PDB file of C-alpha atoms and ligand atoms in Angstrom:
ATOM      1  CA  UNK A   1      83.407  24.486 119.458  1.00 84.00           C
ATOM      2  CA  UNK A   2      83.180  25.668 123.237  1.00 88.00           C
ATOM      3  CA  UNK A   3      86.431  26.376 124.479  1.00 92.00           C
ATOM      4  CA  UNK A   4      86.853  25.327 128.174  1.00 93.00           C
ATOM      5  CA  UNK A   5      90.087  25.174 128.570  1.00 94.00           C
ATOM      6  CA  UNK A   6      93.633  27.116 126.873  1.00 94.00           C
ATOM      7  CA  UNK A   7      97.288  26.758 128.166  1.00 93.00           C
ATOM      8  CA  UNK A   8     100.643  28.189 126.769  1.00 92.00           C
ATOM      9  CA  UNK A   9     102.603  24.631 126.420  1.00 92.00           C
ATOM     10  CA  UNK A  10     106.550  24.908 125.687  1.00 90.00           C
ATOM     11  CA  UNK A  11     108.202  27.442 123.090  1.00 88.00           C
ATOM     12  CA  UNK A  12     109.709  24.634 120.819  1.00 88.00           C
ATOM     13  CA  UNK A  13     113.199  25.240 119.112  1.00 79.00           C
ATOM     14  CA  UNK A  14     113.628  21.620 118.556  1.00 83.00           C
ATOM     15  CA  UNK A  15     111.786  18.619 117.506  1.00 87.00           C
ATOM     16  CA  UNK A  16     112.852  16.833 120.652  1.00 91.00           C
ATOM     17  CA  UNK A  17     110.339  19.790 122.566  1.00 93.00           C
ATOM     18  CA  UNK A  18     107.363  19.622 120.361  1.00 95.00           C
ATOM     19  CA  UNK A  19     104.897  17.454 122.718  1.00 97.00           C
ATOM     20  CA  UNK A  20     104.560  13.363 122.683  1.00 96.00           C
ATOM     21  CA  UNK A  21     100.819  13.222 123.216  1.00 95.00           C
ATOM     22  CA  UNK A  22     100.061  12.963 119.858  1.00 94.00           C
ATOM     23  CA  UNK A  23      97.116  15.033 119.542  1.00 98.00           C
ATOM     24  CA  UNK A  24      96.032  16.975 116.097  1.00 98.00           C
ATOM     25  CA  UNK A  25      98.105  20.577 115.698  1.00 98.00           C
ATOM     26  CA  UNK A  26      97.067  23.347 113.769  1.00 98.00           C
ATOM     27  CA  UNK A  27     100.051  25.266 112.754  1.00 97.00           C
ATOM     28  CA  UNK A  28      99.912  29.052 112.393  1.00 95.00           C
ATOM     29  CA  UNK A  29     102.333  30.569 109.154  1.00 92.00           C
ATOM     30  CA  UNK A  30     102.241  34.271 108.273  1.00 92.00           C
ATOM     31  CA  UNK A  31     104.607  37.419 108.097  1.00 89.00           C
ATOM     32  CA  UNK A  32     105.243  39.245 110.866  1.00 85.00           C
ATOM     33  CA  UNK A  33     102.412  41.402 112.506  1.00 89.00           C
ATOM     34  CA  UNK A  34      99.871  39.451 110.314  1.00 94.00           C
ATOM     35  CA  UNK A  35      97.956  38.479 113.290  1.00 94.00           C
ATOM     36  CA  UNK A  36      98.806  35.201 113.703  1.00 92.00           C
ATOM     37  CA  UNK A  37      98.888  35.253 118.171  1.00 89.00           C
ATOM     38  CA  UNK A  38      95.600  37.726 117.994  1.00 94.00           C
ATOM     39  CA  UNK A  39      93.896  35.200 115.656  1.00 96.00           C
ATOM     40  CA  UNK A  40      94.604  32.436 118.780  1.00 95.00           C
ATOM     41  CA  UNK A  41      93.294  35.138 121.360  1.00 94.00           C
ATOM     42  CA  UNK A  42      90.406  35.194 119.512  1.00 96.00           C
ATOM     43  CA  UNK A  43      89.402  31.289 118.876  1.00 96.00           C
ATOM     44  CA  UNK A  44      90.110  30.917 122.932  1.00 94.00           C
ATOM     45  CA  UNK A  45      88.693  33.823 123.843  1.00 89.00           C
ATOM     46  CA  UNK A  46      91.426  34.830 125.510  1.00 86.00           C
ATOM     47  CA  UNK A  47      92.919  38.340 125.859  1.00 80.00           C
ATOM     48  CA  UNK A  48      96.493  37.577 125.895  1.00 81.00           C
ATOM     49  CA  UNK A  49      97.224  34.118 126.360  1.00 83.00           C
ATOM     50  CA  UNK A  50      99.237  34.013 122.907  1.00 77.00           C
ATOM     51  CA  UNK A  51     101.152  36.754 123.068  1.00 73.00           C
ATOM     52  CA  UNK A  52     100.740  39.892 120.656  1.00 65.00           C
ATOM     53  CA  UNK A  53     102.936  42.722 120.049  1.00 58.00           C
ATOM     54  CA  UNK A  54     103.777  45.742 117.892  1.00 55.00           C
ATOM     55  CA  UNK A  55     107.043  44.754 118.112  1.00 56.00           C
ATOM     56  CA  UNK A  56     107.399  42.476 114.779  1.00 53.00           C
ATOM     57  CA  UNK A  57     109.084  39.755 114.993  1.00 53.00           C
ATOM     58  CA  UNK A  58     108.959  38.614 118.215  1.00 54.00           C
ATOM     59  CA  UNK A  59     108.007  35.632 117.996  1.00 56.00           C
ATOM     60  CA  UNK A  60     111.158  33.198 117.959  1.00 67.00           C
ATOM     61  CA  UNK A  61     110.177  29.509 118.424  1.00 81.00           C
ATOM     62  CA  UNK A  62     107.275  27.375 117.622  1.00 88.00           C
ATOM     63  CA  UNK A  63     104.542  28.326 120.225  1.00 90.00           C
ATOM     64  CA  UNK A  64     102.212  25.260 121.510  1.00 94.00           C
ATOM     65  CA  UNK A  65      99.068  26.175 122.929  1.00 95.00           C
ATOM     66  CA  UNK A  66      96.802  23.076 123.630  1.00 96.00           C
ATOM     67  CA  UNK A  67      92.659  23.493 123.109  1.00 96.00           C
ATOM     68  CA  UNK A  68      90.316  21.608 125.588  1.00 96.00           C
ATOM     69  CA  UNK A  69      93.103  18.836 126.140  1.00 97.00           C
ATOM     70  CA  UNK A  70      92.527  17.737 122.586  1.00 97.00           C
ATOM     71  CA  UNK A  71      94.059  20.156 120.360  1.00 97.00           C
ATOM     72  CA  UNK A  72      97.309  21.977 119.596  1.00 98.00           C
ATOM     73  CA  UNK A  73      97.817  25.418 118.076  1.00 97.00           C
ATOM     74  CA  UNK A  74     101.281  26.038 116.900  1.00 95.00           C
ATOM     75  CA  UNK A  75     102.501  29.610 116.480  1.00 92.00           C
ATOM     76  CA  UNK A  76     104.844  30.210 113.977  1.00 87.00           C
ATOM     77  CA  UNK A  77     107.523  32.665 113.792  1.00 81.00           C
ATOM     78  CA  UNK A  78     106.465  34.971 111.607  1.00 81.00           C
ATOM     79  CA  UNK A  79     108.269  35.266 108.204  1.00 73.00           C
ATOM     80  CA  UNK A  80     109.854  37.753 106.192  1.00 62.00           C
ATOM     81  CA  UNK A  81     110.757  40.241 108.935  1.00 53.00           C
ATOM     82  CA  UNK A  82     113.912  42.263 107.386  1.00 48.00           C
ATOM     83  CA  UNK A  83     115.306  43.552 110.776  1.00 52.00           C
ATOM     84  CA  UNK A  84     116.096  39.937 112.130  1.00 55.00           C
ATOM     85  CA  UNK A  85     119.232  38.876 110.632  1.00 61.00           C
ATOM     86  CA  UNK A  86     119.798  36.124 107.696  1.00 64.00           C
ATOM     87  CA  UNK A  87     121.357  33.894 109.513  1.00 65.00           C
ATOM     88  CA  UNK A  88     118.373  33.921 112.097  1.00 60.00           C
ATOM     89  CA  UNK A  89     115.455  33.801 109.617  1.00 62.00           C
ATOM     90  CA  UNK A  90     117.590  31.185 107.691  1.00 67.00           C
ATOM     91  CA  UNK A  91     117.388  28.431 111.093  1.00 64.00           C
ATOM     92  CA  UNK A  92     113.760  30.024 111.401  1.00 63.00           C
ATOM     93  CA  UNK A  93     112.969  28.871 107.752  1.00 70.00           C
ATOM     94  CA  UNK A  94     115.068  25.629 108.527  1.00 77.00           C
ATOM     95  CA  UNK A  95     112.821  25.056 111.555  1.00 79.00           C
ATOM     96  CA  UNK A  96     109.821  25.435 109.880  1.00 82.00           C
ATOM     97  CA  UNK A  97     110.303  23.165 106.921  1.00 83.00           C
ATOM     98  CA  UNK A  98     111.138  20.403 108.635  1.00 84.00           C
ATOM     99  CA  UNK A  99     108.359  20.875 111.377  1.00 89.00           C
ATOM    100  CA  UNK A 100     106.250  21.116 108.016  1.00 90.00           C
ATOM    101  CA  UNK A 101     107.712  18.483 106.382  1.00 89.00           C
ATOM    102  CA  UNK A 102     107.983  15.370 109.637  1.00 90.00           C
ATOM    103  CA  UNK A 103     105.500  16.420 111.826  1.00 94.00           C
ATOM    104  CA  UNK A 104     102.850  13.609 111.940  1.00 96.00           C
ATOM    105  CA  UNK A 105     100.084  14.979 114.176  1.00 98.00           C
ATOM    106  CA  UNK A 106     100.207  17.967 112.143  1.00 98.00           C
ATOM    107  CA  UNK A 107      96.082  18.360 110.462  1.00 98.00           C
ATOM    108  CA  UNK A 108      95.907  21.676 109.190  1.00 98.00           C
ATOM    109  CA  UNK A 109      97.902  24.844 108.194  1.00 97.00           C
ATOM    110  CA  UNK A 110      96.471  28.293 108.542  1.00 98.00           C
ATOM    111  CA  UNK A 111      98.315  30.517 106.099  1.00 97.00           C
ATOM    112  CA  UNK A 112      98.093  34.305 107.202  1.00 97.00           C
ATOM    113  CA  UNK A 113      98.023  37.189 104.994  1.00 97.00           C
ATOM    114  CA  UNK A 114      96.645  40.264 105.536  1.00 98.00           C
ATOM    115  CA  UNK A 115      93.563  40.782 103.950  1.00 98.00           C
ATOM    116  CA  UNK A 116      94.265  44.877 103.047  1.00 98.00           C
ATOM    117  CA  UNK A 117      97.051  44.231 100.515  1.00 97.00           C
ATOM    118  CA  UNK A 118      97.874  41.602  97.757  1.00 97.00           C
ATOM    119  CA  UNK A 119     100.195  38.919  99.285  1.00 96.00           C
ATOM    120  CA  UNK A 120     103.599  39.455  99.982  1.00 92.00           C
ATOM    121  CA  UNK A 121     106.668  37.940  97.822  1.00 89.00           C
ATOM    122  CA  UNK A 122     107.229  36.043 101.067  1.00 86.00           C
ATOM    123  CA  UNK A 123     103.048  34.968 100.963  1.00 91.00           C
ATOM    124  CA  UNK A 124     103.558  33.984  97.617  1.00 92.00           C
ATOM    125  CA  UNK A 125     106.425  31.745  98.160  1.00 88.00           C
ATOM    126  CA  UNK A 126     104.905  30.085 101.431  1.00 88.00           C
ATOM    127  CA  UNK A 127     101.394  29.573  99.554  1.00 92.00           C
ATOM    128  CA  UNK A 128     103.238  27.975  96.595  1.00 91.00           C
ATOM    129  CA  UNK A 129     105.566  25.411  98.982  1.00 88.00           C
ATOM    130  CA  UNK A 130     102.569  24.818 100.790  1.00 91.00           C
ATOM    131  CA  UNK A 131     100.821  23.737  97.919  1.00 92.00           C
ATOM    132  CA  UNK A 132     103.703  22.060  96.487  1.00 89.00           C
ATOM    133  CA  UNK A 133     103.888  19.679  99.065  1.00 88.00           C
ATOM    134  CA  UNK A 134     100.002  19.012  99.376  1.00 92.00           C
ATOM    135  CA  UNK A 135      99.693  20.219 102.947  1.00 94.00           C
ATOM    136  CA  UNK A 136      96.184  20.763 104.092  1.00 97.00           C
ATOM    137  CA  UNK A 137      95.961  24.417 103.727  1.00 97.00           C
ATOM    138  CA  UNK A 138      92.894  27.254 104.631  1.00 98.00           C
ATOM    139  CA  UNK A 139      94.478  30.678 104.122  1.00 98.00           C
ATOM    140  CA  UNK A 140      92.839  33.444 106.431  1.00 98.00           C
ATOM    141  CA  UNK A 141      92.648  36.679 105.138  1.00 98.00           C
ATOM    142  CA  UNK A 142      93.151  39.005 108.809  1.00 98.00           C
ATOM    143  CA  UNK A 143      92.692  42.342 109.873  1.00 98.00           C
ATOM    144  CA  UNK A 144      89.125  42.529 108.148  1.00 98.00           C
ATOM    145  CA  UNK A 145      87.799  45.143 110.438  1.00 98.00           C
ATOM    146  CA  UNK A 146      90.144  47.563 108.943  1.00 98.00           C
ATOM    147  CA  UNK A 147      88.427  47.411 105.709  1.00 97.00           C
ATOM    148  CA  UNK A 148      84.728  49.268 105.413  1.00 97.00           C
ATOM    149  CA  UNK A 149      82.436  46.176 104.941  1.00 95.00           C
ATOM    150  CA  UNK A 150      81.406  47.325 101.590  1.00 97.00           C
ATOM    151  CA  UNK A 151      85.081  46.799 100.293  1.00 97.00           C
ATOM    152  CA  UNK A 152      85.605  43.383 101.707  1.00 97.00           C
ATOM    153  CA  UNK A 153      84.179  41.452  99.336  1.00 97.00           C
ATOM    154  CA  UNK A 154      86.402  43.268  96.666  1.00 98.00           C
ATOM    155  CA  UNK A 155      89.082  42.348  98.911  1.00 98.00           C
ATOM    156  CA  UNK A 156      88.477  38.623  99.279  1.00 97.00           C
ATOM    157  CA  UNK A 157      88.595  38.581  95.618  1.00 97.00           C
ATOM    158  CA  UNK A 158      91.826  40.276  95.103  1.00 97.00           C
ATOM    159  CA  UNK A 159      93.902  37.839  97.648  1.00 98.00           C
ATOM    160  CA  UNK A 160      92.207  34.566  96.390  1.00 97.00           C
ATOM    161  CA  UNK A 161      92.949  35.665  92.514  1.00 97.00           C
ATOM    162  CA  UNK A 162      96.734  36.581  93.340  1.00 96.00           C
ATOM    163  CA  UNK A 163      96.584  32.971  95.286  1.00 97.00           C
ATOM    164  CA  UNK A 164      94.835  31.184  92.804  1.00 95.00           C
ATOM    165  CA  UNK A 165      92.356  30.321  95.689  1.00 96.00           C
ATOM    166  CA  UNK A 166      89.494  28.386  93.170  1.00 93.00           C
ATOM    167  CA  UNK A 167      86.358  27.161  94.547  1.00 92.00           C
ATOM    168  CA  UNK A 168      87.561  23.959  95.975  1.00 91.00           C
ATOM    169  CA  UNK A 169      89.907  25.991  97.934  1.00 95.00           C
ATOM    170  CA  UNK A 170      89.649  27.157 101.234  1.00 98.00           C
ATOM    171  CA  UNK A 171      89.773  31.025 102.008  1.00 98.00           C
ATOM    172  CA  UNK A 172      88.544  32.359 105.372  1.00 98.00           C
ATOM    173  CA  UNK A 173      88.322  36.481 106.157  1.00 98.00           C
ATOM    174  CA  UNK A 174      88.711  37.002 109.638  1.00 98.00           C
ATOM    175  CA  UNK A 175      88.592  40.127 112.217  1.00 98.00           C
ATOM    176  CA  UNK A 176      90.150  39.415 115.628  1.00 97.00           C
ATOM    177  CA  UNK A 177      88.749  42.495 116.771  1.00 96.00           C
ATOM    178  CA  UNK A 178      85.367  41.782 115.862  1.00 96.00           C
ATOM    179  CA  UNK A 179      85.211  37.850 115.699  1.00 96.00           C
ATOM    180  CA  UNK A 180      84.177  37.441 111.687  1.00 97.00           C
ATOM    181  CA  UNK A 181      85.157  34.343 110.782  1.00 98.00           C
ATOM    182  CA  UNK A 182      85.519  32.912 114.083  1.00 97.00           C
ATOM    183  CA  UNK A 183      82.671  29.671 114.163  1.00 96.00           C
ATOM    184  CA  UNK A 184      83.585  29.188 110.262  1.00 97.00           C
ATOM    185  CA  UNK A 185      87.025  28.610 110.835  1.00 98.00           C
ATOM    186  CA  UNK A 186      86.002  26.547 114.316  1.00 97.00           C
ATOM    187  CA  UNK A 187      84.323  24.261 111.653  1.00 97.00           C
ATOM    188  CA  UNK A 188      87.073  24.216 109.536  1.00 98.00           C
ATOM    189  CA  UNK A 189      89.690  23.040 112.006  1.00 98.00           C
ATOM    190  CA  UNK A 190      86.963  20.538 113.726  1.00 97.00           C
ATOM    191  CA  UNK A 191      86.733  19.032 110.068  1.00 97.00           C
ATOM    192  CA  UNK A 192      90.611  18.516 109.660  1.00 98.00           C
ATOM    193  CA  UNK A 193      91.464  17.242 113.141  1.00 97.00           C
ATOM    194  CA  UNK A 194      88.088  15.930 113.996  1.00 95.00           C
ATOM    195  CA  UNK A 195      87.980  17.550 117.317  1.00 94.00           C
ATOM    196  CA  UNK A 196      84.815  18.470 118.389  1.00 87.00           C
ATOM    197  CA  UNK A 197      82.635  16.783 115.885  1.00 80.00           C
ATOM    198  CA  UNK A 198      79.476  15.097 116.927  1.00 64.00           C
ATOM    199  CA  UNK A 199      80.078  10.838 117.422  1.00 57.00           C
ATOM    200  CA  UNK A 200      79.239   9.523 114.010  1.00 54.00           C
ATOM    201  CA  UNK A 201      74.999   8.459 113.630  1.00 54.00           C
ATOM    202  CA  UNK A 202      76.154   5.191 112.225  1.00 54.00           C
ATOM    203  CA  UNK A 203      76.929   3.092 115.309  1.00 48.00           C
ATOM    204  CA  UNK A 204      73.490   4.763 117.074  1.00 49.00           C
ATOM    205  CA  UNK A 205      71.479   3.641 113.545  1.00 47.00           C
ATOM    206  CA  UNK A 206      73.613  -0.008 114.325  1.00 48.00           C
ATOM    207  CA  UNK A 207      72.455  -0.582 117.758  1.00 49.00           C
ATOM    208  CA  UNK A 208      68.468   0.251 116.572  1.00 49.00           C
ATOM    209  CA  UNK A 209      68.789  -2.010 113.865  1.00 48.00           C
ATOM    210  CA  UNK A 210      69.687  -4.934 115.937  1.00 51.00           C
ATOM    211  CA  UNK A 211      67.256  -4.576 118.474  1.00 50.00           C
ATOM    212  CA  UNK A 212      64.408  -4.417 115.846  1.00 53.00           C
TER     213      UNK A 212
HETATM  214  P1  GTP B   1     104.583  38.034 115.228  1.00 91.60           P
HETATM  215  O1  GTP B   1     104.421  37.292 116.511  1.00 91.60           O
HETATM  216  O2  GTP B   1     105.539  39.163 115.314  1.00 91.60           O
HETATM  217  O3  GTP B   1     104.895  37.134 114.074  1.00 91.60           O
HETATM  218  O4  GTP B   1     103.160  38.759 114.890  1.00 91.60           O
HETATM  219  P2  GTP B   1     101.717  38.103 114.860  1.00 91.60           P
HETATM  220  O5  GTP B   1     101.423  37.602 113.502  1.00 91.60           O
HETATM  221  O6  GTP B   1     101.523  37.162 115.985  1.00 91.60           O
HETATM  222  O7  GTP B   1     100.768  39.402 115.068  1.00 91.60           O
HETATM  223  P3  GTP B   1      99.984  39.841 116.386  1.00 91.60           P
HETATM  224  O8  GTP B   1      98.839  38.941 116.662  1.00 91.60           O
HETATM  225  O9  GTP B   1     100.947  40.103 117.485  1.00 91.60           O
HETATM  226  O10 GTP B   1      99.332  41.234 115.873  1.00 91.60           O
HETATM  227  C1  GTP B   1     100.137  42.317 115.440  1.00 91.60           C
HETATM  228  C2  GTP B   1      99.375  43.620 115.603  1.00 91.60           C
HETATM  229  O11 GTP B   1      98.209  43.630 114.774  1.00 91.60           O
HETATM  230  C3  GTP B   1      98.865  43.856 117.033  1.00 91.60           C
HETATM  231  O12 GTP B   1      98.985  45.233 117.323  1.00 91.60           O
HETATM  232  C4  GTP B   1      97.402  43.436 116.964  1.00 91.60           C
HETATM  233  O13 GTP B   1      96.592  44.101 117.900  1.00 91.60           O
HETATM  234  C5  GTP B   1      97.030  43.824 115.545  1.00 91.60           C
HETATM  235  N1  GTP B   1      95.954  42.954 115.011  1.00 91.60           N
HETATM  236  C6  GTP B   1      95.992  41.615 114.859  1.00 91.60           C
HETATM  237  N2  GTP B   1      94.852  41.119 114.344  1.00 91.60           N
HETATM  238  C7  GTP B   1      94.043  42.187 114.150  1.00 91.60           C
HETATM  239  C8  GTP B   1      92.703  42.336 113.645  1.00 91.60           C
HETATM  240  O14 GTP B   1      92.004  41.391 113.247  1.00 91.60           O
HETATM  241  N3  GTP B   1      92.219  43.615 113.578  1.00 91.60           N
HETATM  242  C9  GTP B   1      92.943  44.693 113.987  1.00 91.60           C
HETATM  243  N4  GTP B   1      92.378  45.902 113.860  1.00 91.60           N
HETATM  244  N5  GTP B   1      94.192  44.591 114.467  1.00 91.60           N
HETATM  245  C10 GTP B   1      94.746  43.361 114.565  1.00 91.60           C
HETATM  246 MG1   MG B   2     102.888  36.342 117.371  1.00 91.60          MG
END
């Protein structure tokens, strides 16, 4: 998928913000610091259009960024972050689940965890109410470049085990320093929203077929 064009859109606190148009969103779940903005950076190749931080947490609202005029990407707040207080993650967790659970154009959630450590008690419960309610789900395993290549595949193994990621599940690793897993989870998202597929062959094959 070529990129040609990436735009910050609104910082969403309320359903009555999220955007009209209609067009497929890819939402963006994961714990603080996960990589979640980075991983947006790096399918736009953009420096900083999302923005990162080392400041966990930062992220507040439900950040749309819209693809090529045909896509959104929707940044989560990130989860489990101890130093915001309950009562904040609480309407956080509120205004996730019911962006999860109404939002119609929504075509594909990418569930963050890093890839260095076995999920989180906060991963586990997100993976498990994802599944729950049958949301179409890829879970990107980030921050591969920390990990010598050798390890990774040890790695992989660990996350989708504590998951129960089986092989008709999908797990991506990913590096948003050094771009692994960057086309493969293009194709993944082009599959789910149908956004830069090729026009189907069928209505080509009809046209020949008639003229013979
Ligand atoms: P919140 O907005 O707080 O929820 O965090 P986030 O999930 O958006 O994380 P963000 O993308 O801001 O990244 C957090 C930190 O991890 C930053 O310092 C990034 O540079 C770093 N980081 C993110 N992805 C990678 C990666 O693939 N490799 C490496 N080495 N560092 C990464
Ligand atoms: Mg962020």
């Amino acid at each position: 998928m070529k990129v040609t064009k990436s735009e910050f859109v609104i910082s969403a606190v309320r359903p009555d913000q999220y955007p009209e148009d209609a067009l497929p969103e890819v939402a963006l779940a994961g714990r603080s610091n996960v990589g979640k903005s980075s991983l947006i950076n790096r399918m736009i190749n953009r420096k900083n259009l999302a923005r990162t931080s080392s400041t966990p947490g930062k992220t507040q609202q439900l950040n749309y960024y819209r693809i090529n005029d045909e896509l959104y990407f929707v940044d989560f707040p990130g989860y489990g972050f101890a130093k915001v207080s309950k009562s904040l993650r609480q309407a956080f967790g509120n205004m996730i689940e019911t962006y999860l659970m109404q939002r119609e154009p929504l075509k594909l959630v990418l569930q963050m965890v890093d890839l260095r450590h076995p999920p989180s008690k906060d991963d586990r419960l997100m993976n498990e109410w994802l599944m729950h309610y049958d949301l179409p789900l890829c879970v990107v395993g980030t921050k591969a470049d920390k990990i010598p290549k050798t390890r990774r595949d040890k790695h992989i193994k660990m996350i989708k085990q504590e998951l129960g990621i089986g092989p008709g599940g999908l797990f991506i690793p990913f590096s948003s320093e050094e771009g692994l897993g960057r086309d493969e989870l293009w194709s993944v998202i082009s599959q789910y929203t149908g956004v830069g597929q090729e026009t189907p062959a069928t209505a080509e094959s009809e046209n020949e077929t008639e003229r013979d």
